[in-house]
Short mmCIF file of C-alpha atoms in Angstrom, two decimals:
data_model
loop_
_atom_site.label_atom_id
_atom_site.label_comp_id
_atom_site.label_asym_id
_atom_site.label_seq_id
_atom_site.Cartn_x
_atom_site.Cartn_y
_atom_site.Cartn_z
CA UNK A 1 60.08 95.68 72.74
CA UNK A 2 63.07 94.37 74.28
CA UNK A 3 64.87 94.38 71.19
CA UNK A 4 64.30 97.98 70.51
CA UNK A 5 65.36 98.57 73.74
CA UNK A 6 68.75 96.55 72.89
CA UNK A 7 69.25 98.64 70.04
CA UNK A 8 68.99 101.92 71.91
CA UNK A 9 71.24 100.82 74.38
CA UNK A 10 73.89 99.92 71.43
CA UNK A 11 73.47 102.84 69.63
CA UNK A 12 74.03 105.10 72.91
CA UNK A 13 77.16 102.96 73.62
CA UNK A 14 78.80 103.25 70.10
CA UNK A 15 77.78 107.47 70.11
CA UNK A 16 79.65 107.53 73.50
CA UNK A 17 82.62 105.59 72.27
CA UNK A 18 82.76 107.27 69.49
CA UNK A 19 82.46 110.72 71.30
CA UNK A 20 85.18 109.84 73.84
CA UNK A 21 87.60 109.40 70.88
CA UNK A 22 87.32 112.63 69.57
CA UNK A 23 87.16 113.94 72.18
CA UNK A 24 84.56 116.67 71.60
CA UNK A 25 81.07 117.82 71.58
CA UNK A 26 81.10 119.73 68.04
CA UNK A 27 77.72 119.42 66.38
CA UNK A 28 79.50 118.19 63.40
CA UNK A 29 81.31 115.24 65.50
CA UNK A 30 77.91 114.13 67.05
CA UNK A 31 76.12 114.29 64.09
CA UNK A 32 78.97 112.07 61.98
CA UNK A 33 78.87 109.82 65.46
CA UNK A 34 75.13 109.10 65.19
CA UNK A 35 74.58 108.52 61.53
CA UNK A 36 77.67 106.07 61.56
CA UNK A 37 75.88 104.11 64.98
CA UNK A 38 72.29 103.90 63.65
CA UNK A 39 73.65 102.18 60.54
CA UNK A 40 76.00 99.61 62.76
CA UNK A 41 73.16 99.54 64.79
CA UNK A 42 70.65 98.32 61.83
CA UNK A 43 73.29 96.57 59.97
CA UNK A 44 75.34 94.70 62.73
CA UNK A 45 72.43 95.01 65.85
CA UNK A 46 71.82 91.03 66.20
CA UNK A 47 75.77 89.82 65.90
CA UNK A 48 76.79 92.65 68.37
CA UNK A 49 73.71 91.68 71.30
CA UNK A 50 76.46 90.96 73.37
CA UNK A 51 77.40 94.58 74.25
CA UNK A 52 74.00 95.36 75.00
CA UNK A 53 73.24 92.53 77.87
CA UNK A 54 74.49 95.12 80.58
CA UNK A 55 71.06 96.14 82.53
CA UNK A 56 70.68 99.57 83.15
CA UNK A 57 68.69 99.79 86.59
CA UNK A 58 69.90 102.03 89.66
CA UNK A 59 70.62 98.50 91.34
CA UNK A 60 73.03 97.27 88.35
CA UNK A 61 74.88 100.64 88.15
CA UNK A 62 75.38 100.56 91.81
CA UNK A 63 76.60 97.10 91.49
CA UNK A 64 79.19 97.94 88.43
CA UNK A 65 80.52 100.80 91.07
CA UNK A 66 81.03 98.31 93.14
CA UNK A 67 82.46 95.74 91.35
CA UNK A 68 85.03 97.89 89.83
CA UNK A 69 86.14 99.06 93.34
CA UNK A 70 86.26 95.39 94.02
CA UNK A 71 87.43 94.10 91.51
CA UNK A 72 90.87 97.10 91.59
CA UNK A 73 91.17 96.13 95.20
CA UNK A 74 92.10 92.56 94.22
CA UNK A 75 94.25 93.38 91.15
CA UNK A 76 96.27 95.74 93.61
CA UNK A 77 96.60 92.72 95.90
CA UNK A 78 97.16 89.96 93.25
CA UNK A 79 100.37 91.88 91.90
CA UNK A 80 101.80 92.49 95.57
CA UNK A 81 101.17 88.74 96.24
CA UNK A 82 102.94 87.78 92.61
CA UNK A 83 105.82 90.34 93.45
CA UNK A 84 106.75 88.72 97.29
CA UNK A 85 106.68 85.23 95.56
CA UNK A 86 108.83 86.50 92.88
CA UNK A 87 111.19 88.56 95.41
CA UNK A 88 111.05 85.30 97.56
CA UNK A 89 114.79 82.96 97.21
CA UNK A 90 112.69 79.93 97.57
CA UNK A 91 109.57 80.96 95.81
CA UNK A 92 107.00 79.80 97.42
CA UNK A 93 104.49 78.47 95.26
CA UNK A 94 102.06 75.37 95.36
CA UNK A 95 99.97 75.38 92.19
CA UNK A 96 96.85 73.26 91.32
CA UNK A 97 94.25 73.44 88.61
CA UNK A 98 91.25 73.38 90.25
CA UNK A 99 87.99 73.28 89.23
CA UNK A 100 84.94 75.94 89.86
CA UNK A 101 81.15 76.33 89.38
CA UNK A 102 79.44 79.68 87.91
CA UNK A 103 75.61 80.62 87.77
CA UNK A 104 76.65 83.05 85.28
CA UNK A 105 74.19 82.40 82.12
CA UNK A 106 74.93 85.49 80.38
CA UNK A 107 78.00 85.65 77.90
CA UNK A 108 79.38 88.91 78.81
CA UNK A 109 79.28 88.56 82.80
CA UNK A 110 80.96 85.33 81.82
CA UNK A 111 83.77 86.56 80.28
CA UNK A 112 84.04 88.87 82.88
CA UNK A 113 84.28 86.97 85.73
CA UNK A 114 86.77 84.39 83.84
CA UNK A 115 88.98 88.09 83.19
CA UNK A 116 88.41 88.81 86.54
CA UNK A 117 89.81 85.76 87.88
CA UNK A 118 92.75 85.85 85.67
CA UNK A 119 93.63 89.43 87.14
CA UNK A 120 92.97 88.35 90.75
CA UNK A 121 95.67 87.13 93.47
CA UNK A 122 97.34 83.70 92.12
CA UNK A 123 94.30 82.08 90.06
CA UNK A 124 94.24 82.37 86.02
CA UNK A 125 91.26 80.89 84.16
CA UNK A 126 92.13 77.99 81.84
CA UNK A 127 88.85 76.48 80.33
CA UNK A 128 85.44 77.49 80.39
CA UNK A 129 82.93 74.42 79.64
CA UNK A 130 79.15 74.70 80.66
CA UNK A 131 78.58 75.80 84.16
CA UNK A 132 82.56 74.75 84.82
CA UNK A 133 85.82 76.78 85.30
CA UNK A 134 88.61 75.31 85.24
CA UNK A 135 91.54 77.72 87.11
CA UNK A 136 94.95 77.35 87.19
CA UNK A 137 95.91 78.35 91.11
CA UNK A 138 99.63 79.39 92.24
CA UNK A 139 99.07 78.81 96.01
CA UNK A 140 96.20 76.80 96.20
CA UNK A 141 94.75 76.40 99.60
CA UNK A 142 92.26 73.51 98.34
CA UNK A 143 91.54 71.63 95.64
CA UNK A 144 87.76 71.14 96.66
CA UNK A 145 85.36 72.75 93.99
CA UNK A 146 82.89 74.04 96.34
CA UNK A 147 85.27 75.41 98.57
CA UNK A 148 87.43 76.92 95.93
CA UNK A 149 84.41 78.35 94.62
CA UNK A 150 83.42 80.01 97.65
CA UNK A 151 87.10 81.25 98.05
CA UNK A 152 87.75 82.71 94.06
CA UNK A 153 84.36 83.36 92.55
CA UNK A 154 82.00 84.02 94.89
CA UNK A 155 83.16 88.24 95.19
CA UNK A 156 82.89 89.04 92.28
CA UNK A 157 79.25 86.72 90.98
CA UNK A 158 77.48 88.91 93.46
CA UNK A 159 77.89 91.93 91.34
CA UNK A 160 78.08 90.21 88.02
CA UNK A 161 74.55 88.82 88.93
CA UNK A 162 72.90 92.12 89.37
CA UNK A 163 74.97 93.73 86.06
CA UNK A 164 73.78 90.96 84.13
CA UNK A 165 70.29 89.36 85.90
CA UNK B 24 107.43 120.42 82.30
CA UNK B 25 107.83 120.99 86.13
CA UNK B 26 105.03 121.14 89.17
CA UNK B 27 103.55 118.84 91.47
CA UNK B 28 101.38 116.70 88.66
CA UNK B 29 104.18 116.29 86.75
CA UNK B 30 106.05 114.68 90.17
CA UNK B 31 103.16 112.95 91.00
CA UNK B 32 102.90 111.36 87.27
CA UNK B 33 106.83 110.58 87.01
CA UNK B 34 106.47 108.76 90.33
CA UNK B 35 103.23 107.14 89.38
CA UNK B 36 104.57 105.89 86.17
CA UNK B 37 107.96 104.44 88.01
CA UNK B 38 105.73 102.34 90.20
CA UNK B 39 104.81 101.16 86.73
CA UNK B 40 107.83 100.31 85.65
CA UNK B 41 108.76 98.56 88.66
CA UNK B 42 105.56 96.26 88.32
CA UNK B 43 106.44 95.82 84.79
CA UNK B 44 110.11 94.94 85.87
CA UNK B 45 108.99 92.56 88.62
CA UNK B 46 106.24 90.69 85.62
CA UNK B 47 109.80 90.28 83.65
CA UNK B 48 111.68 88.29 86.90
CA UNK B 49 108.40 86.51 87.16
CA UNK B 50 108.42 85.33 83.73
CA UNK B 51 112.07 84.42 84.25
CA UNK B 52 111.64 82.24 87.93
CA UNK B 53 108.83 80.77 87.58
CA UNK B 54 108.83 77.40 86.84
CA UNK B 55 106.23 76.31 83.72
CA UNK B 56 104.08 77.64 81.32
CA UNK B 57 101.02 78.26 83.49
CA UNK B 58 103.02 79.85 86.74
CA UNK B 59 104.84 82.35 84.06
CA UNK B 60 101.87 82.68 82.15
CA UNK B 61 100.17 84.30 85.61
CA UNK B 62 103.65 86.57 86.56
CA UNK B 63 103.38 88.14 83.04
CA UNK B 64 99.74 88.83 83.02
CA UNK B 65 98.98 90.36 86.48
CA UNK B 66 102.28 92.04 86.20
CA UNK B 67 101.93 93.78 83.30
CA UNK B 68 97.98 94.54 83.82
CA UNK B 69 99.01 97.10 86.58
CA UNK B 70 101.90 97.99 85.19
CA UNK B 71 100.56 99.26 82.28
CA UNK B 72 97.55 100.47 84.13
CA UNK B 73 99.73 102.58 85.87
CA UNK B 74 102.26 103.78 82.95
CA UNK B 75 99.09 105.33 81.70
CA UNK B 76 97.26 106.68 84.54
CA UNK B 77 101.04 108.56 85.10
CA UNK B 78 100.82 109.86 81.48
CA UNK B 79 97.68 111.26 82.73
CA UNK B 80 98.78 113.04 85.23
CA UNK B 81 101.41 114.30 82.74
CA UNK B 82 99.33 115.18 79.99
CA UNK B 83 96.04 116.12 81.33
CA UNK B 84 94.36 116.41 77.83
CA UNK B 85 95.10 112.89 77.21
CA UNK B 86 93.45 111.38 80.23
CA UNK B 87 89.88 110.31 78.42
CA UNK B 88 91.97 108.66 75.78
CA UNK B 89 94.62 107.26 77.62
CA UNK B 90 91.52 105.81 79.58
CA UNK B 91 89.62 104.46 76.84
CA UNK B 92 92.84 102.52 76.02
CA UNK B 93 93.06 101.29 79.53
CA UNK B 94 89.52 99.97 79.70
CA UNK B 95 90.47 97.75 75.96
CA UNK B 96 93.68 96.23 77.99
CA UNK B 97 91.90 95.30 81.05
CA UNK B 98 89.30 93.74 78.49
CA UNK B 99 91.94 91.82 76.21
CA UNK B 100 94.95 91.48 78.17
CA UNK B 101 93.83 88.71 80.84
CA UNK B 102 91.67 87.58 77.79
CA UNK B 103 94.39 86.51 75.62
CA UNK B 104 96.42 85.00 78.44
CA UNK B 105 93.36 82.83 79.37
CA UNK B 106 93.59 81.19 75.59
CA UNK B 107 97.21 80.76 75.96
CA UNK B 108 96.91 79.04 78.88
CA UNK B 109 93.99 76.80 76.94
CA UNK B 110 96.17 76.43 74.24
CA UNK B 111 98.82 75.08 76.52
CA UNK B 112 96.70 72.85 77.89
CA UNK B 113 95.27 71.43 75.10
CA UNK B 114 98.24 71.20 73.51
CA UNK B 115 99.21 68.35 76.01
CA UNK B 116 101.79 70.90 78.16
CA UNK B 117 102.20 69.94 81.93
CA UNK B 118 102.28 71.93 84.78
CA UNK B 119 105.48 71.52 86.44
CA UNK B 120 105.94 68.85 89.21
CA UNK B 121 105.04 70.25 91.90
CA UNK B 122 101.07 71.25 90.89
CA UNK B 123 99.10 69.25 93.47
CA UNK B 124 96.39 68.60 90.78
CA UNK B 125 94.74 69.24 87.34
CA UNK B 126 91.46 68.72 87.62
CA UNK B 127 90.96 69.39 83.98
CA UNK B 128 93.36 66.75 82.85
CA UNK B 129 91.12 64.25 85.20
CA UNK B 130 87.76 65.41 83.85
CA UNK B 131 89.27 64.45 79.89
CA UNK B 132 90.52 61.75 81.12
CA UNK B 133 94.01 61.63 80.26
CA UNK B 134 95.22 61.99 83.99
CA UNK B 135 99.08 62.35 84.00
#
């Protein structure tokens, strides 16, 4: 069951894709579009589960609203903090690698939150082993796991949790 | 091509530029690998982001392409700067002198 469901939600992301590209809705296109998905889909379905963890309840689309809001907000603000160090004579700048927990399971949230992290104000994600992150951090404030954890992943797991369950 | 889009799309695309431009002096001040490695990806993340969401405004019949093409850099681009930075790493590189800690260098146990 779930794996039927996997497969629907695959082929409905690869007809999208593939309709965005064209850019049009021509019978012909979206007929090409969905033969050329339901055979990636049959051929390629198990080494391409990844693109298919994304849950698809009201709560999780709510949540990837959110998180992109989020997520834009902080990108905005990392490059404005990167440009006054850079504009700054003495730049300022008091970098650590510190060290982070995730309860991210799933693949795909993980790579998004280490992406995330890299985009965000000072921190860039280094290593990823088991439930650690290690983050390389241009003005870090501490070099205290928990607390850097609170401080740098904590905005963005909230979402990733619900995208991802 | 004249009118306000086309205004707002020039000046959109300028504040690219100068992100872009400010990711260049980044990669030029800051002191090692890992500090440079964050000025050129952040930098160059909005930058582009916004080089393209100015061609939108330019040439409206681009914009669901031009997006698609975003979405792939926002994917990749912090992606591949993440295995640079483990490359560095691994590769024995050390933050400059004044990092207050690596706490990956102390969990492998090669502590500088």
């Amino acid at each position: 069951m779930a794996r039927s469901v996997d497969s629907a939600k695959l082929f409905g992301l690869l007809l999208l894709f593939w309709l965005l590209l064209n850019g049009s809705v021509a019978p012909g296109t979206i007929g090409v579009g969905a033969v050329v998905a339901a055979l990636i889909v049959v051929f390629f379905g198990g080494s391409l589960s990844f693109l298919s963890g994304h849950r698809l309840t009201p709560d999780a689309l709510i949540a990837t609203l959110f998180y992109l809001g989020y997520f834009l907000r902080e990108l905005v603000r990392a490059n404005l903090a990167m440009a006054r160090i850079v504009l700054s004579p003495s730049l300022p700048i008091r970098p650590a690698i510190v060290k982070l927990r995730t309860r991210l399971t799933d693949p795909v949230a993980r790579l998004l939150l280490a992406n995330s992290i890299t985009l965000t104000p000072g921190t860039l994600s280094v290593e990823l082993k088991g439930e650690w992150l290690y983050v390389h951090w241009v003005s870090a404030t501490t070099t205290d796991p928990e607390e850097a954890t609170r401080e740098i992943v904590s905005g963005f797991e909230k979402y990733l949790e619900v995208m991802y369950g | 091509m004249t009118g306000p889009f086309a205004l707002i799309g020039a000046l959109i695309v300028l504040a690219g530029a100068a992100f872009l431009f400010l990711g260049g002096l980044g990669l030029y001040r800051m002191p090692d690998s890992y500090t440079r490695i964050q000025a050129g990806t952040k930098a160059t993340t909005l930058g582009t982001l916004l080089v393209l969401a100015g061609a939108a405004f330019l040439m409206p019949g681009w914009w669901i392409k031009l997006m698609l093409i975003l979405l792939f850099l926002m994917f990749t681009n912090p992606l591949s700067s993440q295995v640079l930075a483990r490359a560095a790493h691994r590769a024995g590189i050390r933050p400059a002198p004044e990092t207050r800690a690596d706490a990956l260098a102390d969990d492998q146990g090669d502590a500088s």
